[in-house]
Coordinates of C-alpha atoms and ligand atoms in Angstrom, one line a residue:
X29 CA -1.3 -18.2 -22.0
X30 CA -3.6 -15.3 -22.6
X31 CA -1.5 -11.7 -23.4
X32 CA -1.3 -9.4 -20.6
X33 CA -3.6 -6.6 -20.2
X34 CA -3.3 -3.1 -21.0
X35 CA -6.0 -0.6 -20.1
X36 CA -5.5 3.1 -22.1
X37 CA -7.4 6.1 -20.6
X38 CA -6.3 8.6 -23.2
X39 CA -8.3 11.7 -21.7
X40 CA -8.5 14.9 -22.3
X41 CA -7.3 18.1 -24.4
X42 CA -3.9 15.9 -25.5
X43 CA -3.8 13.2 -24.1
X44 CA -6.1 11.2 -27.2
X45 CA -3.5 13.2 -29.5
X46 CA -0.2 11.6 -27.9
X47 CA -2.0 8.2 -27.0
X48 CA -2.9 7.5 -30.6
X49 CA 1.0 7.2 -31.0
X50 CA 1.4 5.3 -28.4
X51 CA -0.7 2.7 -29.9
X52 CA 0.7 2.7 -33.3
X53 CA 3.9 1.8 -30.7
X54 CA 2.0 -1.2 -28.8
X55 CA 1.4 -2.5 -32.6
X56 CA 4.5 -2.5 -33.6
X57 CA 5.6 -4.1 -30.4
X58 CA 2.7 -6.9 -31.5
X59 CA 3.5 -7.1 -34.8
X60 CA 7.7 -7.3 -34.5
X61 CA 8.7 -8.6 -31.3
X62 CA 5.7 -11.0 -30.4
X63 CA 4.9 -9.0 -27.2
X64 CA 0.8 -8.6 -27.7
X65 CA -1.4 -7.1 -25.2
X66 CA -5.1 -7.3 -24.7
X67 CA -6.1 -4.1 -25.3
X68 CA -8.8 -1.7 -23.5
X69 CA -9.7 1.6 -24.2
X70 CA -11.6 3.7 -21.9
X71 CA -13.0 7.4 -20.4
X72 CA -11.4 9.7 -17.9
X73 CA -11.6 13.0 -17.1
X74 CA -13.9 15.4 -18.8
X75 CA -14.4 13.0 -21.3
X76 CA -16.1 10.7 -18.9
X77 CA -17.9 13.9 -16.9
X78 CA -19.5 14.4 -20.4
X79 CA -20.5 10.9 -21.3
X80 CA -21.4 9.7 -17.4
X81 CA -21.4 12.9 -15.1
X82 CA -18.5 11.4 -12.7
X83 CA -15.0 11.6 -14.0
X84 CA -14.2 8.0 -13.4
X85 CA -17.2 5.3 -14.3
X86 CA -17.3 2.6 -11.4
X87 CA -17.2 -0.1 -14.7
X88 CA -14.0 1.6 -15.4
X89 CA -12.4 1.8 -11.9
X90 CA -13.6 -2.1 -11.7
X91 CA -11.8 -2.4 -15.2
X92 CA -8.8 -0.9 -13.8
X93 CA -8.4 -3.0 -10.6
X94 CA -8.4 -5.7 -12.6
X95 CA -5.8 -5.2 -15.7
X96 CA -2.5 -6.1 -15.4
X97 CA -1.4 -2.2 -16.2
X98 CA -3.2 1.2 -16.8
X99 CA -2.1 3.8 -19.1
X100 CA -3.3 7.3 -18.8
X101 CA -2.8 10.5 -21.0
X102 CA -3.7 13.4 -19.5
X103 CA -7.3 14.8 -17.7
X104 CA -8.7 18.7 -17.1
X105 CA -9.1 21.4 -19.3
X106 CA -11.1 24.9 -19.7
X107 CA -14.4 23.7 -20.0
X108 CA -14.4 21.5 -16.3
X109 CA -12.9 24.4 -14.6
X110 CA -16.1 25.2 -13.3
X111 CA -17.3 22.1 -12.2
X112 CA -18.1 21.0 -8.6
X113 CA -14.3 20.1 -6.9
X114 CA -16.1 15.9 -6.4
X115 CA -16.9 16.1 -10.5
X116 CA -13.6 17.6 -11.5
X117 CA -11.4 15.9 -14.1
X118 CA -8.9 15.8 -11.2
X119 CA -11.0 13.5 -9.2
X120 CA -11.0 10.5 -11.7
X121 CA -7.1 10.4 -11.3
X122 CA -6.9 10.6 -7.8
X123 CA -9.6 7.9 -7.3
X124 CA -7.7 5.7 -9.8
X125 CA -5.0 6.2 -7.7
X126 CA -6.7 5.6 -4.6
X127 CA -8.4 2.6 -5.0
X128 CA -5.7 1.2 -6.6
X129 CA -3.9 1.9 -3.4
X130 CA -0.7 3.6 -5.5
X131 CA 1.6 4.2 -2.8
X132 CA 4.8 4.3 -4.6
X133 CA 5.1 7.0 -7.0
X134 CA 8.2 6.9 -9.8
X135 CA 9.9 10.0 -11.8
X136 CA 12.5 9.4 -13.7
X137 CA 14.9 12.4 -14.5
X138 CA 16.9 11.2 -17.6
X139 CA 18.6 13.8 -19.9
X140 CA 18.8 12.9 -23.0
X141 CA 22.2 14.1 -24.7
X142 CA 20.6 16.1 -27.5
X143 CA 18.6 17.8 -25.0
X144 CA 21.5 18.2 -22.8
X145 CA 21.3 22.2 -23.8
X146 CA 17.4 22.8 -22.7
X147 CA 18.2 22.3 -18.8
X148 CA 18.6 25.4 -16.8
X149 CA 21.8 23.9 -15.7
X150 CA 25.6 23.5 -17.3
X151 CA 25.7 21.0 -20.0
X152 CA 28.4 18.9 -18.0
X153 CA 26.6 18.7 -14.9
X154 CA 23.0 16.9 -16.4
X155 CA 24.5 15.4 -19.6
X156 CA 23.8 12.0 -19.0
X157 CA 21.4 12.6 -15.9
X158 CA 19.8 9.1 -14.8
X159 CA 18.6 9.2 -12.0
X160 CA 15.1 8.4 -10.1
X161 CA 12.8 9.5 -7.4
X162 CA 10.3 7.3 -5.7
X163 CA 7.6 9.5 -4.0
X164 CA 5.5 8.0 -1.1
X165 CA 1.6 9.0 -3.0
X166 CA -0.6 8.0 -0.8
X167 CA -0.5 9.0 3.0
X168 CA 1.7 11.4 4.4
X169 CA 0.7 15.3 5.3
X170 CA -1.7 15.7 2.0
X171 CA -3.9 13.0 4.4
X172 CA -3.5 13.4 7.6
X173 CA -5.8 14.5 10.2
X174 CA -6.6 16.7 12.0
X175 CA -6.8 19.1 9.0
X176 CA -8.8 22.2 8.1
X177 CA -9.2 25.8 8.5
X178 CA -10.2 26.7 12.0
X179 CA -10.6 30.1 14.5
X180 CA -9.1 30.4 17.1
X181 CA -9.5 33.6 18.9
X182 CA -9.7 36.5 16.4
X183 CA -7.7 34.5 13.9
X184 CA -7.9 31.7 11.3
X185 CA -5.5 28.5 11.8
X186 CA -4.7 26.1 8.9
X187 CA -3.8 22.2 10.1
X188 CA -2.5 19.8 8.3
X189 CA -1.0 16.4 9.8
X190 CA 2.1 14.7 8.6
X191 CA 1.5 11.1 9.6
X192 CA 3.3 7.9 8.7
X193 CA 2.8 4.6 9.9
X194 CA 6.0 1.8 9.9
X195 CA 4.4 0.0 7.4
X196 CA 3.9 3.1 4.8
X197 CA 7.2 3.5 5.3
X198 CA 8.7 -0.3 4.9
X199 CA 6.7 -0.8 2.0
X200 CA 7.5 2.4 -0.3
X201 CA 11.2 1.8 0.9
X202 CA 11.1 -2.2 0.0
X203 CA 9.5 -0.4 -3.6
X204 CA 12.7 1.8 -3.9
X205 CA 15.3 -0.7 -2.8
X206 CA 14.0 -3.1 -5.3
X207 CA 14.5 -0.5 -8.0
X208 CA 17.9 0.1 -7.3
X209 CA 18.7 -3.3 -7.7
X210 CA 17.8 -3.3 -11.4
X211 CA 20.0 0.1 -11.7
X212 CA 23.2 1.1 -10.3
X213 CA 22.0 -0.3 -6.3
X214 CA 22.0 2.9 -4.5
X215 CA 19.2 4.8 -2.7
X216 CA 19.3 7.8 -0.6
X217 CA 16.7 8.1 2.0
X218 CA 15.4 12.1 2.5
X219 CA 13.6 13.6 5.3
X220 CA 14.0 16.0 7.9
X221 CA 14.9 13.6 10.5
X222 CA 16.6 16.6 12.5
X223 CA 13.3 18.9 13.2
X224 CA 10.1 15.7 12.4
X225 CA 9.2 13.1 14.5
X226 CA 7.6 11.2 11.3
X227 CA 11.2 11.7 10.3
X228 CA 13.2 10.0 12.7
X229 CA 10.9 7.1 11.8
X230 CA 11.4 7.3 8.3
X231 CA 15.0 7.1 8.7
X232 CA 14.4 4.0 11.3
X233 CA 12.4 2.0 9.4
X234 CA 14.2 2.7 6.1
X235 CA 17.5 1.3 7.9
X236 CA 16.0 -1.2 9.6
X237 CA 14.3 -2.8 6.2
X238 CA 17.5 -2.2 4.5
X239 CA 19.7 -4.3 7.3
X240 CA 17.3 -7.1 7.2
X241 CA 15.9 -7.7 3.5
X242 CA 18.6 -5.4 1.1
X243 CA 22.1 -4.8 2.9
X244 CA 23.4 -5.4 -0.7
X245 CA 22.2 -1.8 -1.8
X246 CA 24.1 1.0 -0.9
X247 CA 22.0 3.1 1.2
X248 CA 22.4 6.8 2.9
X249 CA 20.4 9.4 4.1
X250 CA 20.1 12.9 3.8
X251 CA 17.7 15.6 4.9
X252 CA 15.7 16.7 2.5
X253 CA 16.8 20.3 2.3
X254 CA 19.8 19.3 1.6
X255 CA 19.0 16.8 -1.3
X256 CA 17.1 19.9 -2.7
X257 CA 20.4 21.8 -2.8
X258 CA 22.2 19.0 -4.4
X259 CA 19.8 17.8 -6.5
X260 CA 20.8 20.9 -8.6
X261 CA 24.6 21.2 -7.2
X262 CA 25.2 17.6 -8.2
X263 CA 22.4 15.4 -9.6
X264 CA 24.6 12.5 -11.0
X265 CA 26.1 11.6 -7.3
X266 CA 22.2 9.3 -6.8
X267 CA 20.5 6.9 -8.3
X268 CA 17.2 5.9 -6.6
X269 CA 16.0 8.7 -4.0
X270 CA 13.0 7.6 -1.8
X271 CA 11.3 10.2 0.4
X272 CA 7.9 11.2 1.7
X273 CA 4.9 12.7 -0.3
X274 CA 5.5 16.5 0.5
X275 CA 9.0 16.6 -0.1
X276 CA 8.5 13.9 -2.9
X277 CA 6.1 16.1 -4.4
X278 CA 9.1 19.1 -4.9
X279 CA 12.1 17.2 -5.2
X280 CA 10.8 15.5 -8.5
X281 CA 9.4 18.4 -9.8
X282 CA 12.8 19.9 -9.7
X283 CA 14.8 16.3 -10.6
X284 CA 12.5 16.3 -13.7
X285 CA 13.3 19.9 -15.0
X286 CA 17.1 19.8 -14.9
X287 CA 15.9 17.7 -17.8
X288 CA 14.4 20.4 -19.7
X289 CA 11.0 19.8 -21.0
X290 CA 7.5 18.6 -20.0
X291 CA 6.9 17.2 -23.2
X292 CA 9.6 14.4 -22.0
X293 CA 8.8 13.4 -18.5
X294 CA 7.0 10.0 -17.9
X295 CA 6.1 8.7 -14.8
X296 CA 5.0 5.2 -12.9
X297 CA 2.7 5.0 -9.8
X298 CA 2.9 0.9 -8.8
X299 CA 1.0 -0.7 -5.8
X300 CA 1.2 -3.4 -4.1
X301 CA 2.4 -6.7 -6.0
X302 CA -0.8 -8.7 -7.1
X303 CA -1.2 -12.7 -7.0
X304 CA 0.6 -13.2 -10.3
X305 CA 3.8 -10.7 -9.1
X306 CA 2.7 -7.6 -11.1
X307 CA 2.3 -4.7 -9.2
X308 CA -0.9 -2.6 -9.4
X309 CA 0.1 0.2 -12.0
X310 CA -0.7 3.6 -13.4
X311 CA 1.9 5.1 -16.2
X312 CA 1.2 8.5 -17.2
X313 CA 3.0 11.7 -18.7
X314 CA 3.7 14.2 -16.3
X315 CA 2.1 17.2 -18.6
X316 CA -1.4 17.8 -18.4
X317 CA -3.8 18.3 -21.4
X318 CA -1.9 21.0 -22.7
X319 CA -5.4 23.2 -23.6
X320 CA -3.4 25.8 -25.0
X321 CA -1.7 23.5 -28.4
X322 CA -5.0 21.1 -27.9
X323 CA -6.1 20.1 -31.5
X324 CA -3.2 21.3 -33.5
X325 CA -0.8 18.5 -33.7
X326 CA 1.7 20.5 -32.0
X327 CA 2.1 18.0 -29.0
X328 CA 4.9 16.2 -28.0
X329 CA 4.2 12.3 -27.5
X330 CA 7.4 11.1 -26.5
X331 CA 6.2 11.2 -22.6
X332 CA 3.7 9.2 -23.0
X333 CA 5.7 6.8 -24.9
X334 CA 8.7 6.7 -22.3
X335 CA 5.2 6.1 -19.8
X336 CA 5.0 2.7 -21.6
X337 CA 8.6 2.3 -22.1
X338 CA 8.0 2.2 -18.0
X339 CA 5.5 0.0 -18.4
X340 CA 6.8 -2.4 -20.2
X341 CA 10.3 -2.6 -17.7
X342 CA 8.4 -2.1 -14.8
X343 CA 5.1 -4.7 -15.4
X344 CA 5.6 -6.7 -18.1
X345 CA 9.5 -7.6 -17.7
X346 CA 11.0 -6.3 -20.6
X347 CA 13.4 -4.4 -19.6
X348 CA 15.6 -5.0 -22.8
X349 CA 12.8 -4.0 -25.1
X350 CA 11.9 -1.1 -23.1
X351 CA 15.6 0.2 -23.0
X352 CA 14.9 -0.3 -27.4
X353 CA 11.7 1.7 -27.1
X354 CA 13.6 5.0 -25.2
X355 CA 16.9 4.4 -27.6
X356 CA 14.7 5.3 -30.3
X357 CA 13.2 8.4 -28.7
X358 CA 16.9 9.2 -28.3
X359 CA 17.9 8.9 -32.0
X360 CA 14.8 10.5 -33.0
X361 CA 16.1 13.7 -30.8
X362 CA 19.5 12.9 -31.8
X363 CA 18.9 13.3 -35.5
X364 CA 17.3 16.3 -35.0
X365 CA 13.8 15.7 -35.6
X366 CA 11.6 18.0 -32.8
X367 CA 8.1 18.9 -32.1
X368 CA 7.7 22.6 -31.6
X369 CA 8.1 22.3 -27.7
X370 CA 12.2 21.2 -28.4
X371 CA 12.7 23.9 -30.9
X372 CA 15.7 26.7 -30.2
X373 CA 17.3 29.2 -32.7
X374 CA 18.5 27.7 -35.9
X375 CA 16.4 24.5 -35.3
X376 CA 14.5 23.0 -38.9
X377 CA 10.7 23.3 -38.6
X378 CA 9.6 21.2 -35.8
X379 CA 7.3 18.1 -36.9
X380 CA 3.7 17.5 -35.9
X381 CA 2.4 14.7 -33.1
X382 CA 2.1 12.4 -36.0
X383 CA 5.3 12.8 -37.7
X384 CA 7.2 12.2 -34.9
X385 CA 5.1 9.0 -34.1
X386 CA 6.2 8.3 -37.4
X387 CA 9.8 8.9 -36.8
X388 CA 10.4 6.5 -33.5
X389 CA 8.6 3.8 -35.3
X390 CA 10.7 4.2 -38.3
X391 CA 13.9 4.4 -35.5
X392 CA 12.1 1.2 -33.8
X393 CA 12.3 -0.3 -37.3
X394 CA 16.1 0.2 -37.8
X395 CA 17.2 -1.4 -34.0
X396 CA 15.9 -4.9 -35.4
Ligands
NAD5 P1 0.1 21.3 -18.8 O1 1.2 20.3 -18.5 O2 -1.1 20.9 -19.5 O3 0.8 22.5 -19.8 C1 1.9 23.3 -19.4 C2 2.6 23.9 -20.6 O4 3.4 22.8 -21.2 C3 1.7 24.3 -21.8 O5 2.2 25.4 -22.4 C4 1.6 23.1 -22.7 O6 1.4 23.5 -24.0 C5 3.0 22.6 -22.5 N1 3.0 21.1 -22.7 C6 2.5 20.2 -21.8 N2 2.6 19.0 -22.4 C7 3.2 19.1 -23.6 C8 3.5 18.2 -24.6 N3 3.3 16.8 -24.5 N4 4.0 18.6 -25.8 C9 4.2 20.0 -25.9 N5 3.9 20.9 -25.0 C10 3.4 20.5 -23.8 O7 -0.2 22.1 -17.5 P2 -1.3 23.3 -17.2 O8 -1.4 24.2 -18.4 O9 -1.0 23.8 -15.9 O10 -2.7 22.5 -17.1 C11 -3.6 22.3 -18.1 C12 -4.7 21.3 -17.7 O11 -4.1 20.0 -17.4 C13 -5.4 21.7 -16.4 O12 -6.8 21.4 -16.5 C14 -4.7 20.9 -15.3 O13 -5.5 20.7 -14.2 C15 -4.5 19.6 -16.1 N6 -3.4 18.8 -15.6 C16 -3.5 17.5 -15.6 C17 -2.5 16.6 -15.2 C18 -2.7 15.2 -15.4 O14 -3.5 14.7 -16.1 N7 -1.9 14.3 -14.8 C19 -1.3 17.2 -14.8 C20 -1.1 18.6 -14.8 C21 -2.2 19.4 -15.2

């Protein structure tokens, strides 16, 4: 059977730095567990703006629709901020995620223990923090029309449309439910069912998919104010939280930093399931290129590698060696060993992008 297929668009500013770990990680995975990958390498970004003048080659979106997974480091920087808004950097992700019809969008917000102190919040209360949200990506009220700027009388108006259709909604909710049943089987459902139309449907269709295809998960629904409140009142009460792309959009941002740093966040987007059962999917840190440590081995890999830590639970099946792959990120942390974005007072010298490559192979090494 030919080995599964792995497409890597390391980027711009950082993202080449953290990839190149990434891939000593994939060869390790090759080389000790049997678990190859045929591997493609590719533009995105400003990289590709330099080499083709679009941000995303049509060879590379036809690449991409027809891998088994993508893997993306990070696009943008200094030098594209200038550039027409259909060249930007920016672009290249969105049509990646577009065309590969992305809908269902997953953060995880995991606190490591040894990072336990960098939240904003009491120790007690994220120690051990597991939880994940699954954002609808790609409808929702960053689509809808009507939208625009428009006058009316002596005054500008601004419109956007918050639209959902029953099937947007059963599918991103059949995503999150299918989730939970490979964690703890519990999903909250968040809206604003009390003052949104496309909210009362959210909560109808969420129940009514749950009743007929998953009354084994433990579902229950709450508005999404509220969910804001106790995302950082009580985070450990949920496990999977699905919700819509606006409220998506801020409740992970805030899940993800009770965690503490950037440097640690991966992230899935996963489409619909494919002819051989593998969703369409994009993994990719949540940090950008980072133009401000670009160059100086100062960057933190370890999101990109929990990116194909997701990967390889979420595509490939391997959950087992995917829970290995963040274990040694953990121990890594645990023993101390930092790059300069973990450092507090008292901390050793924090190791380059490199080094700590080095170190979660050498940790992958000792769970055999
Ligand atoms: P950023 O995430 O690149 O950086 C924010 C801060 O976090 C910086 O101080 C940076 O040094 C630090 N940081 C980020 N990742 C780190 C890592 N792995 N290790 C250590 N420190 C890390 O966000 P920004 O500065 O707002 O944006 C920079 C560029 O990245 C912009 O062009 C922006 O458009 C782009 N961007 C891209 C993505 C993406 O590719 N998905 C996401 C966000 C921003």
């Amino acid at each position: 059977m030919a080995n599964p297929s792995l497409l890597i668009l390391p980027g711009d500013g950082i993202g080449p730095e953290v990839m190149e770990q990434v891939m000593r990680i994939i060869d390790w995975f090759g080389e000790k567990r049997g678990i190859a990958f045929d591997v493609t390498t590719d533009l995105v970004g400003g990289a590709a703006y330099d080499k083709h003048g679009v941000p995303l080659s049509d060879e590379t979106m036809q690449k991409a629709l027809e891998v088994d997974a993508v893997l993306l480091g990070a696009v943008g920087g200094p030098a594209y901020d200038n550039l027409d808004f259909s060249v930007k950097p920016e672009r290249g992700l969105l049509r990646l995620r577009k065309e590969m019809d992305l809908f269902s969008n997953l953060r995880p917000a995991q606190c490591f223990d040894a990072l336990a102190d960098f939240s904003s919040l009491k120790k007690d209360i994220v120690a051990g923090l597991d939880i994940m949200i699954v954002r609808e990506l790609t409808s929702g009220v960053y689509f809808g029309e009507p939208r625009g700027i428009h006058k009316e009388g002596n005054e500008r108006v601004g419109v956007n449309t918050q639209r959902y259709t029953e099937s947007e909604i059963a599918r991103v909710a059949r995503s999150a439910f299918e989730l939970a049943r490979k964690r703890s089987n519990k999903v909250c459902s968040m809206e604003k069912a009390n003052v949104m139309e496309s909210g009362i449907l959210w909560r109808d269709v969420v129940t009514e998919i749950h009743e007929a295809e998953y009354s084994d998960v433990e579902l229950s629904h709450m508005y999404a104010d509220n969910g804001a409140m106790q995302l950082v009142r009580a985070p450990k009460q949920f496990d999977v939280i699905v919700t819509d792309n606006l409220f998506g959009d801020v409740l992970s941002d805030c899940a993800a930093m009770l965690t503490g740093s950037l440097g640690m966040l991966p992230s899935a987007s996963l489409g619909a399931p494919a002819a051989n059962g593998r969703p369409k999917a994009l993994y990719e840190p949540v940090h950008g290129s980072a133009p401000d440590i670009t160059g100086q081995g100062k960057a933190n890999p370890s999101a990109c590698i929990l990116s194909f830590a997701m990967a390889l639970r979420y595509s490939f099946d391997h959950g087992e060696e995917a829970t290995r792959l963040e274990e040694a990120v953990q121990a890594v942390l645990a023993s101390g060993v930092r790059t300069a974005d973990l450092m507090q007072e008292g901390d050793k010298a924090p190791v380059s992008t490199t080094q700590m490559g080095d170190a979660v192979l050498a940790a992958l090494d000792n769970s055999l």
